[in-house]
Amino acid sequence: MGLPDYRAAGDDGWGRWHWHWHWQDNGKTMARQGGLMNWNDLRFFVAVAQAGTLSGAARRLGKDHTTVARRIEALEADLGAHLFDRLATGWKLTEAGENLVPVAGRIEEDVLAFERQARGDETAHGVVRIAVPPAAGRLLFAPRLAELLRDQKNLEYEILGSSVIANLARREADVAVRMATPDQSGLIVRKLTNLRFAVYAAKGYTDRVPRKDWEFCADGRNTFGDYQQGWVWETLEQKLPMRVKADDSQTVLAFVAAGHGLGLLPRYMADLDDRLELVFDDKLGEVSKPVWLVVHPDMRRSPGVRMVMDALIKATESIPAQFKS
């Protein structure tokens, strides 16, 4: 089975394109003249093809799974082709679907580049999507951004507080604050600061529990968590048993505050919790965590995005000194 040969296309003003193409199928030609197809459906096709499940595609697109299924069915009806086999284990691409993946991917990339270019040349109005880590966004950046951007009446903001890293090339966000070192090529990156960490326990825990019986609540997300853990063992000069592992600092804090043991927590979070007491501070910043500002090059020229980037930099400068290094 071959690929569609796109002869011409025109937009009807509503995001729908009139495609004129011929499909080569085992020597037979199936012509589709003047068909009406919503190019946005290609986003749904690419998402399902990459995720392999409706639920995975729905999470990536920020839609419910019934909407994703409906858009795929609409695309199949428009193309007159069966693109996915619906299996109990997920949605598997058919041969026709496999052949369309690279074409759809290229079209999506071109459309996204077009949108980024257009938004990069606009004045300071419209929507700016800002991706921030949940805890840092809520406690550090949101209050300061709200103040700094209060007078920008022509801008709207979507604050995406998720631990999932937004794909800037796909315009899942326009600008992002990341706690992990950016590894995607082609992005503009600026280091904002380093956030300090310290070892905490529930108030009275270290007096109430003999040192030999101390436990540790661990951040089990990645290798940086392993490095932090090793620093704690070295600082305490003992290895602590771990019965609690979590993939976010707020959960670790909850268990530490409930008396489950010690925990290595960001100071901006733990210093504000009166249930905790500081046990050991990282005075040298050995386990401090870098914070990065990330933007796609095409969006850097957007006045709205530049305004938000400047506000994020100023917000970082106003973070209390004891929270950063």
PDB file of C-alpha atoms in Angstrom:
ATOM      1  CA  MET A   1       0.000   0.000   0.000  1.00  0.00           C
ATOM      2  CA  GLY A   2       1.373   3.398  -0.957  1.00  0.00           C
ATOM      3  CA  LEU A   3       1.126   6.876   0.477  1.00  0.00           C
ATOM      4  CA  PRO A   4      -1.434   9.532  -0.481  1.00  0.00           C
ATOM      5  CA  ASP A   5      -0.305  11.904  -3.212  1.00  0.00           C
ATOM      6  CA  TYR A   6      -1.482  15.358  -2.140  1.00  0.00           C
ATOM      7  CA  ARG A   7      -2.245  17.320  -5.306  1.00  0.00           C
ATOM      8  CA  ALA A   8      -3.681  20.537  -3.842  1.00  0.00           C
ATOM      9  CA  ALA A   9      -5.313  21.833  -0.697  1.00  0.00           C
ATOM     10  CA  GLY A  10      -7.299  24.843   0.415  1.00  0.00           C
ATOM     11  CA  ASP A  11      -8.536  26.058   3.796  1.00  0.00           C
ATOM     12  CA  ASP A  12     -12.216  26.831   4.317  1.00  0.00           C
ATOM     13  CA  GLY A  13     -11.473  29.185   7.215  1.00  0.00           C
ATOM     14  CA  TRP A  14     -12.508  26.780   9.960  1.00  0.00           C
ATOM     15  CA  GLY A  15      -9.406  24.613  10.229  1.00  0.00           C
ATOM     16  CA  ARG A  16     -10.819  22.194   7.661  1.00  0.00           C
ATOM     17  CA  TRP A  17      -8.908  21.514   4.507  1.00  0.00           C
ATOM     18  CA  HIS A  18     -10.310  20.382   1.181  1.00  0.00           C
ATOM     19  CA  TRP A  19      -7.843  17.669   0.187  1.00  0.00           C
ATOM     20  CA  HIS A  20      -7.426  16.481  -3.375  1.00  0.00           C
ATOM     21  CA  TRP A  21      -5.419  13.323  -3.360  1.00  0.00           C
ATOM     22  CA  HIS A  22      -5.098   9.896  -4.851  1.00  0.00           C
ATOM     23  CA  TRP A  23      -4.374   6.758  -2.851  1.00  0.00           C
ATOM     24  CA  GLN A  24      -2.358   3.977  -4.447  1.00  0.00           C
ATOM     25  CA  ASP A  25      -3.502   0.617  -3.095  1.00  0.00           C
ATOM     26  CA  ASN A  26      -1.926  -2.463  -4.638  1.00  0.00           C
ATOM     27  CA  GLY A  27      -2.041  -0.933  -8.078  1.00  0.00           C
ATOM     28  CA  LYS A  28      -5.560   0.417  -7.691  1.00  0.00           C
ATOM     29  CA  THR A  29      -6.184   4.154  -7.406  1.00  0.00           C
ATOM     30  CA  MET A  30      -8.800   5.460  -5.007  1.00  0.00           C
ATOM     31  CA  ALA A  31      -9.480   9.140  -5.700  1.00  0.00           C
ATOM     32  CA  ARG A  32     -10.877  11.523  -3.136  1.00  0.00           C
ATOM     33  CA  GLN A  33     -11.801  14.851  -4.745  1.00  0.00           C
ATOM     34  CA  GLY A  34     -12.959  17.816  -2.654  1.00  0.00           C
ATOM     35  CA  GLY A  35     -13.315  15.794   0.562  1.00  0.00           C
ATOM     36  CA  LEU A  36     -13.698  17.782   3.779  1.00  0.00           C
ATOM     37  CA  MET A  37     -11.177  16.882   6.478  1.00  0.00           C
ATOM     38  CA  ASN A  38     -10.390  18.605   9.760  1.00  0.00           C
ATOM     39  CA  TRP A  39      -6.578  18.747   9.977  1.00  0.00           C
ATOM     40  CA  ASN A  40      -6.869  18.846  13.785  1.00  0.00           C
ATOM     41  CA  ASP A  41      -7.883  15.188  13.572  1.00  0.00           C
ATOM     42  CA  LEU A  42      -4.292  14.454  12.522  1.00  0.00           C
ATOM     43  CA  ARG A  43      -3.158  15.533  16.007  1.00  0.00           C
ATOM     44  CA  PHE A  44      -5.426  12.864  17.472  1.00  0.00           C
ATOM     45  CA  PHE A  45      -4.151  10.287  14.988  1.00  0.00           C
ATOM     46  CA  VAL A  46      -0.495  11.021  15.822  1.00  0.00           C
ATOM     47  CA  ALA A  47      -1.195  10.964  19.574  1.00  0.00           C
ATOM     48  CA  VAL A  48      -2.938   7.567  19.455  1.00  0.00           C
ATOM     49  CA  ALA A  49      -0.262   6.155  17.147  1.00  0.00           C
ATOM     50  CA  GLN A  50       2.461   7.196  19.598  1.00  0.00           C
ATOM     51  CA  ALA A  51       0.653   6.287  22.832  1.00  0.00           C
ATOM     52  CA  GLY A  52      -0.904   3.039  21.603  1.00  0.00           C
ATOM     53  CA  THR A  53      -3.944   3.574  23.841  1.00  0.00           C
ATOM     54  CA  LEU A  54      -6.882   5.973  23.959  1.00  0.00           C
ATOM     55  CA  SER A  55      -6.189   6.871  27.584  1.00  0.00           C
ATOM     56  CA  GLY A  56      -2.530   7.666  26.866  1.00  0.00           C
ATOM     57  CA  ALA A  57      -3.445   9.858  23.902  1.00  0.00           C
ATOM     58  CA  ALA A  58      -6.185  11.569  25.922  1.00  0.00           C
ATOM     59  CA  ARG A  59      -3.714  12.480  28.692  1.00  0.00           C
ATOM     60  CA  ARG A  60      -1.275  13.921  26.206  1.00  0.00           C
ATOM     61  CA  LEU A  61      -3.950  15.957  24.410  1.00  0.00           C
ATOM     62  CA  GLY A  62      -5.808  17.029  27.534  1.00  0.00           C
ATOM     63  CA  LYS A  63      -9.040  15.492  26.228  1.00  0.00           C
ATOM     64  CA  ASP A  64     -11.312  12.680  27.394  1.00  0.00           C
ATOM     65  CA  HIS A  65     -10.956   9.312  25.699  1.00  0.00           C
ATOM     66  CA  THR A  66     -14.422   9.458  24.109  1.00  0.00           C
ATOM     67  CA  THR A  67     -13.439  12.649  22.282  1.00  0.00           C
ATOM     68  CA  VAL A  68     -10.251  10.993  21.018  1.00  0.00           C
ATOM     69  CA  ALA A  69     -12.178   7.955  19.785  1.00  0.00           C
ATOM     70  CA  ARG A  70     -14.745  10.168  18.052  1.00  0.00           C
ATOM     71  CA  ARG A  71     -12.084  12.205  16.251  1.00  0.00           C
ATOM     72  CA  ILE A  72     -10.303   9.066  15.030  1.00  0.00           C
ATOM     73  CA  GLU A  73     -13.588   7.670  13.735  1.00  0.00           C
ATOM     74  CA  ALA A  74     -14.252  10.969  11.942  1.00  0.00           C
ATOM     75  CA  LEU A  75     -10.791  10.858  10.351  1.00  0.00           C
ATOM     76  CA  GLU A  76     -11.307   7.273   9.203  1.00  0.00           C
ATOM     77  CA  ALA A  77     -14.655   8.219   7.704  1.00  0.00           C
ATOM     78  CA  ASP A  78     -13.144  11.220   5.899  1.00  0.00           C
ATOM     79  CA  LEU A  79     -10.267   9.165   4.498  1.00  0.00           C
ATOM     80  CA  GLY A  80     -12.299   6.048   3.809  1.00  0.00           C
ATOM     81  CA  ALA A  81      -9.582   4.002   5.510  1.00  0.00           C
ATOM     82  CA  HIS A  82      -9.391   1.819   8.622  1.00  0.00           C
ATOM     83  CA  LEU A  83      -6.404   3.181  10.577  1.00  0.00           C
ATOM     84  CA  PHE A  84      -6.493   1.261  13.880  1.00  0.00           C
ATOM     85  CA  ASP A  85      -7.467  -2.200  15.050  1.00  0.00           C
ATOM     86  CA  ARG A  86      -9.313  -1.818  18.358  1.00  0.00           C
ATOM     87  CA  LEU A  87      -7.802  -4.472  20.620  1.00  0.00           C
ATOM     88  CA  ALA A  88      -8.314  -5.184  24.313  1.00  0.00           C
ATOM     89  CA  THR A  89      -4.671  -4.266  24.936  1.00  0.00           C
ATOM     90  CA  GLY A  90      -4.814  -0.994  23.007  1.00  0.00           C
ATOM     91  CA  TRP A  91      -5.195   0.471  19.536  1.00  0.00           C
ATOM     92  CA  LYS A  92      -2.874  -1.097  16.963  1.00  0.00           C
ATOM     93  CA  LEU A  93      -2.082   0.638  13.697  1.00  0.00           C
ATOM     94  CA  THR A  94      -3.249  -1.111  10.552  1.00  0.00           C
ATOM     95  CA  GLU A  95      -1.015  -1.157   7.486  1.00  0.00           C
ATOM     96  CA  ALA A  96      -2.840   1.912   6.183  1.00  0.00           C
ATOM     97  CA  GLY A  97      -2.303   3.630   9.534  1.00  0.00           C
ATOM     98  CA  GLU A  98       1.389   2.729   9.593  1.00  0.00           C
ATOM     99  CA  ASN A  99       1.833   4.253   6.141  1.00  0.00           C
ATOM    100  CA  LEU A 100       0.157   7.497   7.240  1.00  0.00           C
ATOM    101  CA  VAL A 101       2.250   8.033  10.388  1.00  0.00           C
ATOM    102  CA  PRO A 102       5.242   9.769   8.738  1.00  0.00           C
ATOM    103  CA  VAL A 103       2.962  11.881   6.535  1.00  0.00           C
ATOM    104  CA  ALA A 104       0.785  12.957   9.461  1.00  0.00           C
ATOM    105  CA  GLY A 105       3.870  13.651  11.556  1.00  0.00           C
ATOM    106  CA  ARG A 106       5.309  15.960   8.898  1.00  0.00           C
ATOM    107  CA  ILE A 107       2.002  17.807   8.481  1.00  0.00           C
ATOM    108  CA  GLU A 108       1.709  18.249  12.259  1.00  0.00           C
ATOM    109  CA  GLU A 109       5.268  19.576  12.497  1.00  0.00           C
ATOM    110  CA  ASP A 110       4.630  22.063   9.686  1.00  0.00           C
ATOM    111  CA  VAL A 111       1.393  23.292  11.265  1.00  0.00           C
ATOM    112  CA  LEU A 112       3.005  23.670  14.690  1.00  0.00           C
ATOM    113  CA  ALA A 113       5.940  25.563  13.169  1.00  0.00           C
ATOM    114  CA  PHE A 114       3.447  27.812  11.358  1.00  0.00           C
ATOM    115  CA  GLU A 115       1.609  28.524  14.624  1.00  0.00           C
ATOM    116  CA  ARG A 116       4.818  29.214  16.539  1.00  0.00           C
ATOM    117  CA  GLN A 117       6.016  31.571  13.809  1.00  0.00           C
ATOM    118  CA  ALA A 118       2.702  33.415  13.744  1.00  0.00           C
ATOM    119  CA  ARG A 119       2.580  33.726  17.529  1.00  0.00           C
ATOM    120  CA  GLY A 120       6.197  34.849  17.589  1.00  0.00           C
ATOM    121  CA  ASP A 121       5.320  37.911  15.506  1.00  0.00           C
ATOM    122  CA  GLU A 122       2.175  38.992  17.351  1.00  0.00           C
ATOM    123  CA  THR A 123       1.771  41.810  19.847  1.00  0.00           C
ATOM    124  CA  ALA A 124       1.449  41.249  23.606  1.00  0.00           C
ATOM    125  CA  HIS A 125      -2.033  39.793  23.654  1.00  0.00           C
ATOM    126  CA  GLY A 126      -3.677  36.393  23.582  1.00  0.00           C
ATOM    127  CA  VAL A 127      -3.014  33.267  25.614  1.00  0.00           C
ATOM    128  CA  VAL A 128       0.378  32.299  27.056  1.00  0.00           C
ATOM    129  CA  ARG A 129       0.691  28.729  28.341  1.00  0.00           C
ATOM    130  CA  ILE A 130       3.093  28.452  31.285  1.00  0.00           C
ATOM    131  CA  ALA A 131       4.219  24.994  32.455  1.00  0.00           C
ATOM    132  CA  VAL A 132       5.519  24.836  36.029  1.00  0.00           C
ATOM    133  CA  PRO A 133       6.152  21.974  38.475  1.00  0.00           C
ATOM    134  CA  PRO A 134       3.108  21.598  40.768  1.00  0.00           C
ATOM    135  CA  ALA A 135       4.639  22.442  44.166  1.00  0.00           C
ATOM    136  CA  ALA A 136       7.150  25.055  43.001  1.00  0.00           C
ATOM    137  CA  GLY A 137       4.552  26.629  40.765  1.00  0.00           C
ATOM    138  CA  ARG A 138       1.985  26.916  43.547  1.00  0.00           C
ATOM    139  CA  LEU A 139       4.337  28.035  46.326  1.00  0.00           C
ATOM    140  CA  LEU A 140       7.053  29.995  44.532  1.00  0.00           C
ATOM    141  CA  PHE A 141       6.026  31.200  41.102  1.00  0.00           C
ATOM    142  CA  ALA A 142       2.238  31.619  41.005  1.00  0.00           C
ATOM    143  CA  PRO A 143       2.003  34.274  43.758  1.00  0.00           C
ATOM    144  CA  ARG A 144       4.860  36.286  42.261  1.00  0.00           C
ATOM    145  CA  LEU A 145       3.651  35.914  38.670  1.00  0.00           C
ATOM    146  CA  ALA A 146       0.166  37.004  39.705  1.00  0.00           C
ATOM    147  CA  GLU A 147       1.595  40.217  41.108  1.00  0.00           C
ATOM    148  CA  LEU A 148       3.997  40.948  38.261  1.00  0.00           C
ATOM    149  CA  LEU A 149       1.468  40.290  35.496  1.00  0.00           C
ATOM    150  CA  ARG A 150      -1.500  41.993  37.151  1.00  0.00           C
ATOM    151  CA  ASP A 151      -1.498  45.011  34.827  1.00  0.00           C
ATOM    152  CA  GLN A 152      -1.216  43.047  31.564  1.00  0.00           C
ATOM    153  CA  LYS A 153      -4.865  43.273  30.605  1.00  0.00           C
ATOM    154  CA  ASN A 154      -4.439  41.969  27.045  1.00  0.00           C
ATOM    155  CA  LEU A 155      -2.869  38.659  28.061  1.00  0.00           C
ATOM    156  CA  GLU A 156      -4.534  35.460  29.221  1.00  0.00           C
ATOM    157  CA  TYR A 157      -2.639  32.748  31.086  1.00  0.00           C
ATOM    158  CA  GLU A 158      -2.959  28.998  31.244  1.00  0.00           C
ATOM    159  CA  ILE A 159      -0.903  27.706  34.183  1.00  0.00           C
ATOM    160  CA  LEU A 160      -0.084  24.034  33.582  1.00  0.00           C
ATOM    161  CA  GLY A 161       0.970  22.604  36.945  1.00  0.00           C
ATOM    162  CA  SER A 162       2.044  19.072  36.096  1.00  0.00           C
ATOM    163  CA  SER A 163       5.018  16.859  36.818  1.00  0.00           C
ATOM    164  CA  VAL A 164       4.828  15.673  33.182  1.00  0.00           C
ATOM    165  CA  ILE A 165       7.306  17.632  31.051  1.00  0.00           C
ATOM    166  CA  ALA A 166       5.448  19.687  28.448  1.00  0.00           C
ATOM    167  CA  ASN A 167       6.627  19.324  24.847  1.00  0.00           C
ATOM    168  CA  LEU A 168       7.337  22.876  23.698  1.00  0.00           C
ATOM    169  CA  ALA A 169       7.783  21.870  20.055  1.00  0.00           C
ATOM    170  CA  ARG A 170       4.207  20.608  20.046  1.00  0.00           C
ATOM    171  CA  ARG A 171       2.997  23.797  21.762  1.00  0.00           C
ATOM    172  CA  GLU A 172       1.848  21.948  24.857  1.00  0.00           C
ATOM    173  CA  ALA A 173       3.256  25.073  26.563  1.00  0.00           C
ATOM    174  CA  ASP A 174       4.807  28.335  25.364  1.00  0.00           C
ATOM    175  CA  VAL A 175       7.302  28.690  28.211  1.00  0.00           C
ATOM    176  CA  ALA A 176       8.280  26.242  30.931  1.00  0.00           C
ATOM    177  CA  VAL A 177       9.973  26.130  34.318  1.00  0.00           C
ATOM    178  CA  ARG A 178      11.686  22.776  34.825  1.00  0.00           C
ATOM    179  CA  MET A 179      13.333  21.113  37.803  1.00  0.00           C
ATOM    180  CA  ALA A 180      15.052  18.574  35.545  1.00  0.00           C
ATOM    181  CA  THR A 181      17.939  19.506  33.250  1.00  0.00           C
ATOM    182  CA  PRO A 182      16.424  20.056  29.761  1.00  0.00           C
ATOM    183  CA  ASP A 183      17.681  17.451  27.295  1.00  0.00           C
ATOM    184  CA  GLN A 184      15.563  18.245  24.239  1.00  0.00           C
ATOM    185  CA  SER A 185      17.674  19.783  21.490  1.00  0.00           C
ATOM    186  CA  GLY A 186      16.836  23.099  19.873  1.00  0.00           C
ATOM    187  CA  LEU A 187      15.404  24.832  22.968  1.00  0.00           C
ATOM    188  CA  ILE A 188      16.560  28.069  24.556  1.00  0.00           C
ATOM    189  CA  VAL A 189      17.500  27.392  28.174  1.00  0.00           C
ATOM    190  CA  ARG A 190      18.358  29.702  31.037  1.00  0.00           C
ATOM    191  CA  LYS A 191      19.220  28.648  34.576  1.00  0.00           C
ATOM    192  CA  LEU A 192      17.065  30.555  37.050  1.00  0.00           C
ATOM    193  CA  THR A 193      18.483  29.417  40.378  1.00  0.00           C
ATOM    194  CA  ASN A 194      19.299  26.440  42.609  1.00  0.00           C
ATOM    195  CA  LEU A 195      16.708  25.477  45.220  1.00  0.00           C
ATOM    196  CA  ARG A 196      18.088  24.372  48.563  1.00  0.00           C
ATOM    197  CA  PHE A 197      17.184  21.167  50.386  1.00  0.00           C
ATOM    198  CA  ALA A 198      17.558  20.073  54.010  1.00  0.00           C
ATOM    199  CA  VAL A 199      16.769  17.075  56.210  1.00  0.00           C
ATOM    200  CA  TYR A 200      13.582  17.426  58.266  1.00  0.00           C
ATOM    201  CA  ALA A 201      11.616  15.408  60.778  1.00  0.00           C
ATOM    202  CA  ALA A 202       8.330  15.832  62.594  1.00  0.00           C
ATOM    203  CA  LYS A 203       8.733  18.009  65.649  1.00  0.00           C
ATOM    204  CA  GLY A 204       9.952  15.884  68.546  1.00  0.00           C
ATOM    205  CA  TYR A 205      10.822  12.884  66.347  1.00  0.00           C
ATOM    206  CA  THR A 206      14.597  13.020  66.969  1.00  0.00           C
ATOM    207  CA  ASP A 207      14.020  13.327  70.746  1.00  0.00           C
ATOM    208  CA  ARG A 208      11.347  10.661  70.874  1.00  0.00           C
ATOM    209  CA  VAL A 209      12.959   8.044  68.634  1.00  0.00           C
ATOM    210  CA  PRO A 210      16.459   6.675  69.380  1.00  0.00           C
ATOM    211  CA  ARG A 211      18.920   7.511  66.591  1.00  0.00           C
ATOM    212  CA  LYS A 212      19.487   3.829  65.820  1.00  0.00           C
ATOM    213  CA  ASP A 213      15.755   3.499  65.028  1.00  0.00           C
ATOM    214  CA  TRP A 214      15.458   6.472  62.702  1.00  0.00           C
ATOM    215  CA  GLU A 215      13.887   5.805  59.303  1.00  0.00           C
ATOM    216  CA  PHE A 216      13.962   7.695  56.032  1.00  0.00           C
ATOM    217  CA  CYS A 217      11.165   8.714  53.656  1.00  0.00           C
ATOM    218  CA  ALA A 218      12.712   8.718  50.195  1.00  0.00           C
ATOM    219  CA  ASP A 219      12.123  10.486  46.904  1.00  0.00           C
ATOM    220  CA  GLY A 220      12.281   7.555  44.500  1.00  0.00           C
ATOM    221  CA  ARG A 221      11.813   9.378  41.196  1.00  0.00           C
ATOM    222  CA  ASN A 222      15.229   9.245  39.542  1.00  0.00           C
ATOM    223  CA  THR A 223      18.993   8.998  39.942  1.00  0.00           C
ATOM    224  CA  PHE A 224      19.095  12.438  41.554  1.00  0.00           C
ATOM    225  CA  GLY A 225      16.982  10.958  44.346  1.00  0.00           C
ATOM    226  CA  ASP A 226      19.614   8.234  44.738  1.00  0.00           C
ATOM    227  CA  TYR A 227      22.341  10.881  44.960  1.00  0.00           C
ATOM    228  CA  GLN A 228      20.370  12.799  47.589  1.00  0.00           C
ATOM    229  CA  GLN A 229      19.881   9.616  49.569  1.00  0.00           C
ATOM    230  CA  GLY A 230      23.612   8.889  49.512  1.00  0.00           C
ATOM    231  CA  TRP A 231      24.299  12.417  50.768  1.00  0.00           C
ATOM    232  CA  VAL A 232      21.948  11.817  53.720  1.00  0.00           C
ATOM    233  CA  TRP A 233      23.703   8.544  54.638  1.00  0.00           C
ATOM    234  CA  GLU A 234      27.067  10.311  54.533  1.00  0.00           C
ATOM    235  CA  THR A 235      25.833  13.278  56.558  1.00  0.00           C
ATOM    236  CA  LEU A 236      24.238  11.091  59.225  1.00  0.00           C
ATOM    237  CA  GLU A 237      27.093   8.567  59.096  1.00  0.00           C
ATOM    238  CA  GLN A 238      24.532   5.782  59.021  1.00  0.00           C
ATOM    239  CA  LYS A 239      22.203   4.154  56.550  1.00  0.00           C
ATOM    240  CA  LEU A 240      18.528   4.405  57.434  1.00  0.00           C
ATOM    241  CA  PRO A 241      15.818   1.882  56.582  1.00  0.00           C
ATOM    242  CA  MET A 242      13.236   3.098  54.071  1.00  0.00           C
ATOM    243  CA  ARG A 243       9.643   1.968  54.264  1.00  0.00           C
ATOM    244  CA  VAL A 244       8.261   4.955  52.368  1.00  0.00           C
ATOM    245  CA  LYS A 245       9.169   5.951  48.820  1.00  0.00           C
ATOM    246  CA  ALA A 246       7.226   8.541  46.858  1.00  0.00           C
ATOM    247  CA  ASP A 247       7.504  10.233  43.480  1.00  0.00           C
ATOM    248  CA  ASP A 248       6.819  13.766  44.709  1.00  0.00           C
ATOM    249  CA  SER A 249       8.081  15.961  47.538  1.00  0.00           C
ATOM    250  CA  GLN A 250       4.645  16.808  48.921  1.00  0.00           C
ATOM    251  CA  THR A 251       3.913  13.140  49.591  1.00  0.00           C
ATOM    252  CA  VAL A 252       7.306  12.726  51.272  1.00  0.00           C
ATOM    253  CA  LEU A 253       6.532  15.776  53.425  1.00  0.00           C
ATOM    254  CA  ALA A 254       3.162  14.324  54.463  1.00  0.00           C
ATOM    255  CA  PHE A 255       4.766  11.093  55.701  1.00  0.00           C
ATOM    256  CA  VAL A 256       7.603  12.941  57.439  1.00  0.00           C
ATOM    257  CA  ALA A 257       5.110  15.235  59.200  1.00  0.00           C
ATOM    258  CA  ALA A 258       3.140  12.163  60.332  1.00  0.00           C
ATOM    259  CA  GLY A 259       6.260  10.811  62.069  1.00  0.00           C
ATOM    260  CA  HIS A 260       7.370   8.132  59.609  1.00  0.00           C
ATOM    261  CA  GLY A 261      10.983   9.278  59.691  1.00  0.00           C
ATOM    262  CA  LEU A 262      13.376  11.832  58.253  1.00  0.00           C
ATOM    263  CA  GLY A 263      13.061  13.286  54.783  1.00  0.00           C
ATOM    264  CA  LEU A 264      15.120  15.449  52.443  1.00  0.00           C
ATOM    265  CA  LEU A 265      12.813  18.263  51.404  1.00  0.00           C
ATOM    266  CA  PRO A 266      13.017  21.593  49.554  1.00  0.00           C
ATOM    267  CA  ARG A 267      13.361  24.424  52.023  1.00  0.00           C
ATOM    268  CA  TYR A 268      10.756  26.569  50.264  1.00  0.00           C
ATOM    269  CA  MET A 269       8.230  23.891  51.144  1.00  0.00           C
ATOM    270  CA  ALA A 270       9.321  22.472  54.504  1.00  0.00           C
ATOM    271  CA  ASP A 271      10.324  25.744  56.204  1.00  0.00           C
ATOM    272  CA  LEU A 272       6.713  26.896  55.927  1.00  0.00           C
ATOM    273  CA  ASP A 273       5.274  23.783  57.628  1.00  0.00           C
ATOM    274  CA  ASP A 274       5.107  24.240  61.407  1.00  0.00           C
ATOM    275  CA  ARG A 275       4.773  20.479  61.924  1.00  0.00           C
ATOM    276  CA  LEU A 276       8.419  20.002  60.921  1.00  0.00           C
ATOM    277  CA  GLU A 277      11.802  20.802  62.369  1.00  0.00           C
ATOM    278  CA  LEU A 278      15.117  21.074  60.540  1.00  0.00           C
ATOM    279  CA  VAL A 279      17.563  18.303  61.421  1.00  0.00           C
ATOM    280  CA  PHE A 280      20.470  18.912  58.993  1.00  0.00           C
ATOM    281  CA  ASP A 281      20.950  21.724  56.510  1.00  0.00           C
ATOM    282  CA  ASP A 282      22.815  21.437  53.221  1.00  0.00           C
ATOM    283  CA  LYS A 283      24.946  24.525  53.805  1.00  0.00           C
ATOM    284  CA  LEU A 284      27.230  23.827  50.836  1.00  0.00           C
ATOM    285  CA  GLY A 285      24.400  23.279  48.389  1.00  0.00           C
ATOM    286  CA  GLU A 286      25.524  19.743  47.553  1.00  0.00           C
ATOM    287  CA  VAL A 287      21.983  18.505  46.958  1.00  0.00           C
ATOM    288  CA  SER A 288      20.434  21.749  45.750  1.00  0.00           C
ATOM    289  CA  LYS A 289      18.320  21.370  42.643  1.00  0.00           C
ATOM    290  CA  PRO A 290      18.653  23.615  39.567  1.00  0.00           C
ATOM    291  CA  VAL A 291      15.623  25.373  38.124  1.00  0.00           C
ATOM    292  CA  TRP A 292      15.534  26.080  34.383  1.00  0.00           C
ATOM    293  CA  LEU A 293      13.576  28.470  32.200  1.00  0.00           C
ATOM    294  CA  VAL A 294      12.889  26.899  28.807  1.00  0.00           C
ATOM    295  CA  VAL A 295      11.335  28.326  25.648  1.00  0.00           C
ATOM    296  CA  HIS A 296      11.158  27.284  22.006  1.00  0.00           C
ATOM    297  CA  PRO A 297      13.197  29.613  19.709  1.00  0.00           C
ATOM    298  CA  ASP A 298      10.136  30.389  17.575  1.00  0.00           C
ATOM    299  CA  MET A 299       8.265  31.674  20.626  1.00  0.00           C
ATOM    300  CA  ARG A 300      11.047  33.848  22.024  1.00  0.00           C
ATOM    301  CA  ARG A 301      10.001  36.791  19.802  1.00  0.00           C
ATOM    302  CA  SER A 302       6.418  36.776  21.065  1.00  0.00           C
ATOM    303  CA  PRO A 303       5.911  39.897  23.207  1.00  0.00           C
ATOM    304  CA  GLY A 304       3.567  37.992  25.513  1.00  0.00           C
ATOM    305  CA  VAL A 305       6.037  35.146  26.015  1.00  0.00           C
ATOM    306  CA  ARG A 306       8.906  37.597  26.569  1.00  0.00           C
ATOM    307  CA  MET A 307       6.808  39.389  29.179  1.00  0.00           C
ATOM    308  CA  VAL A 308       6.149  36.112  30.998  1.00  0.00           C
ATOM    309  CA  MET A 309       9.826  35.124  30.789  1.00  0.00           C
ATOM    310  CA  ASP A 310      10.844  38.463  32.321  1.00  0.00           C
ATOM    311  CA  ALA A 311       8.249  37.974  35.052  1.00  0.00           C
ATOM    312  CA  LEU A 312       9.566  34.475  35.827  1.00  0.00           C
ATOM    313  CA  ILE A 313      13.123  35.836  36.105  1.00  0.00           C
ATOM    314  CA  LYS A 314      11.944  38.601  38.450  1.00  0.00           C
ATOM    315  CA  ALA A 315       9.885  36.100  40.423  1.00  0.00           C
ATOM    316  CA  THR A 316      13.018  34.003  40.928  1.00  0.00           C
ATOM    317  CA  GLU A 317      14.966  37.038  42.139  1.00  0.00           C
ATOM    318  CA  SER A 318      12.335  37.654  44.808  1.00  0.00           C
ATOM    319  CA  ILE A 319      12.501  34.128  46.250  1.00  0.00           C
ATOM    320  CA  PRO A 320      13.836  34.401  49.843  1.00  0.00           C
ATOM    321  CA  ALA A 321      17.606  33.812  50.078  1.00  0.00           C
ATOM    322  CA  GLN A 322      17.277  30.874  52.509  1.00  0.00           C
ATOM    323  CA  PHE A 323      15.374  28.925  49.853  1.00  0.00           C
ATOM    324  CA  LYS A 324      17.997  29.179  47.095  1.00  0.00           C
ATOM    325  CA  SER A 325      21.738  28.978  46.598  1.00  0.00           C
TER     326      SER A 325
END
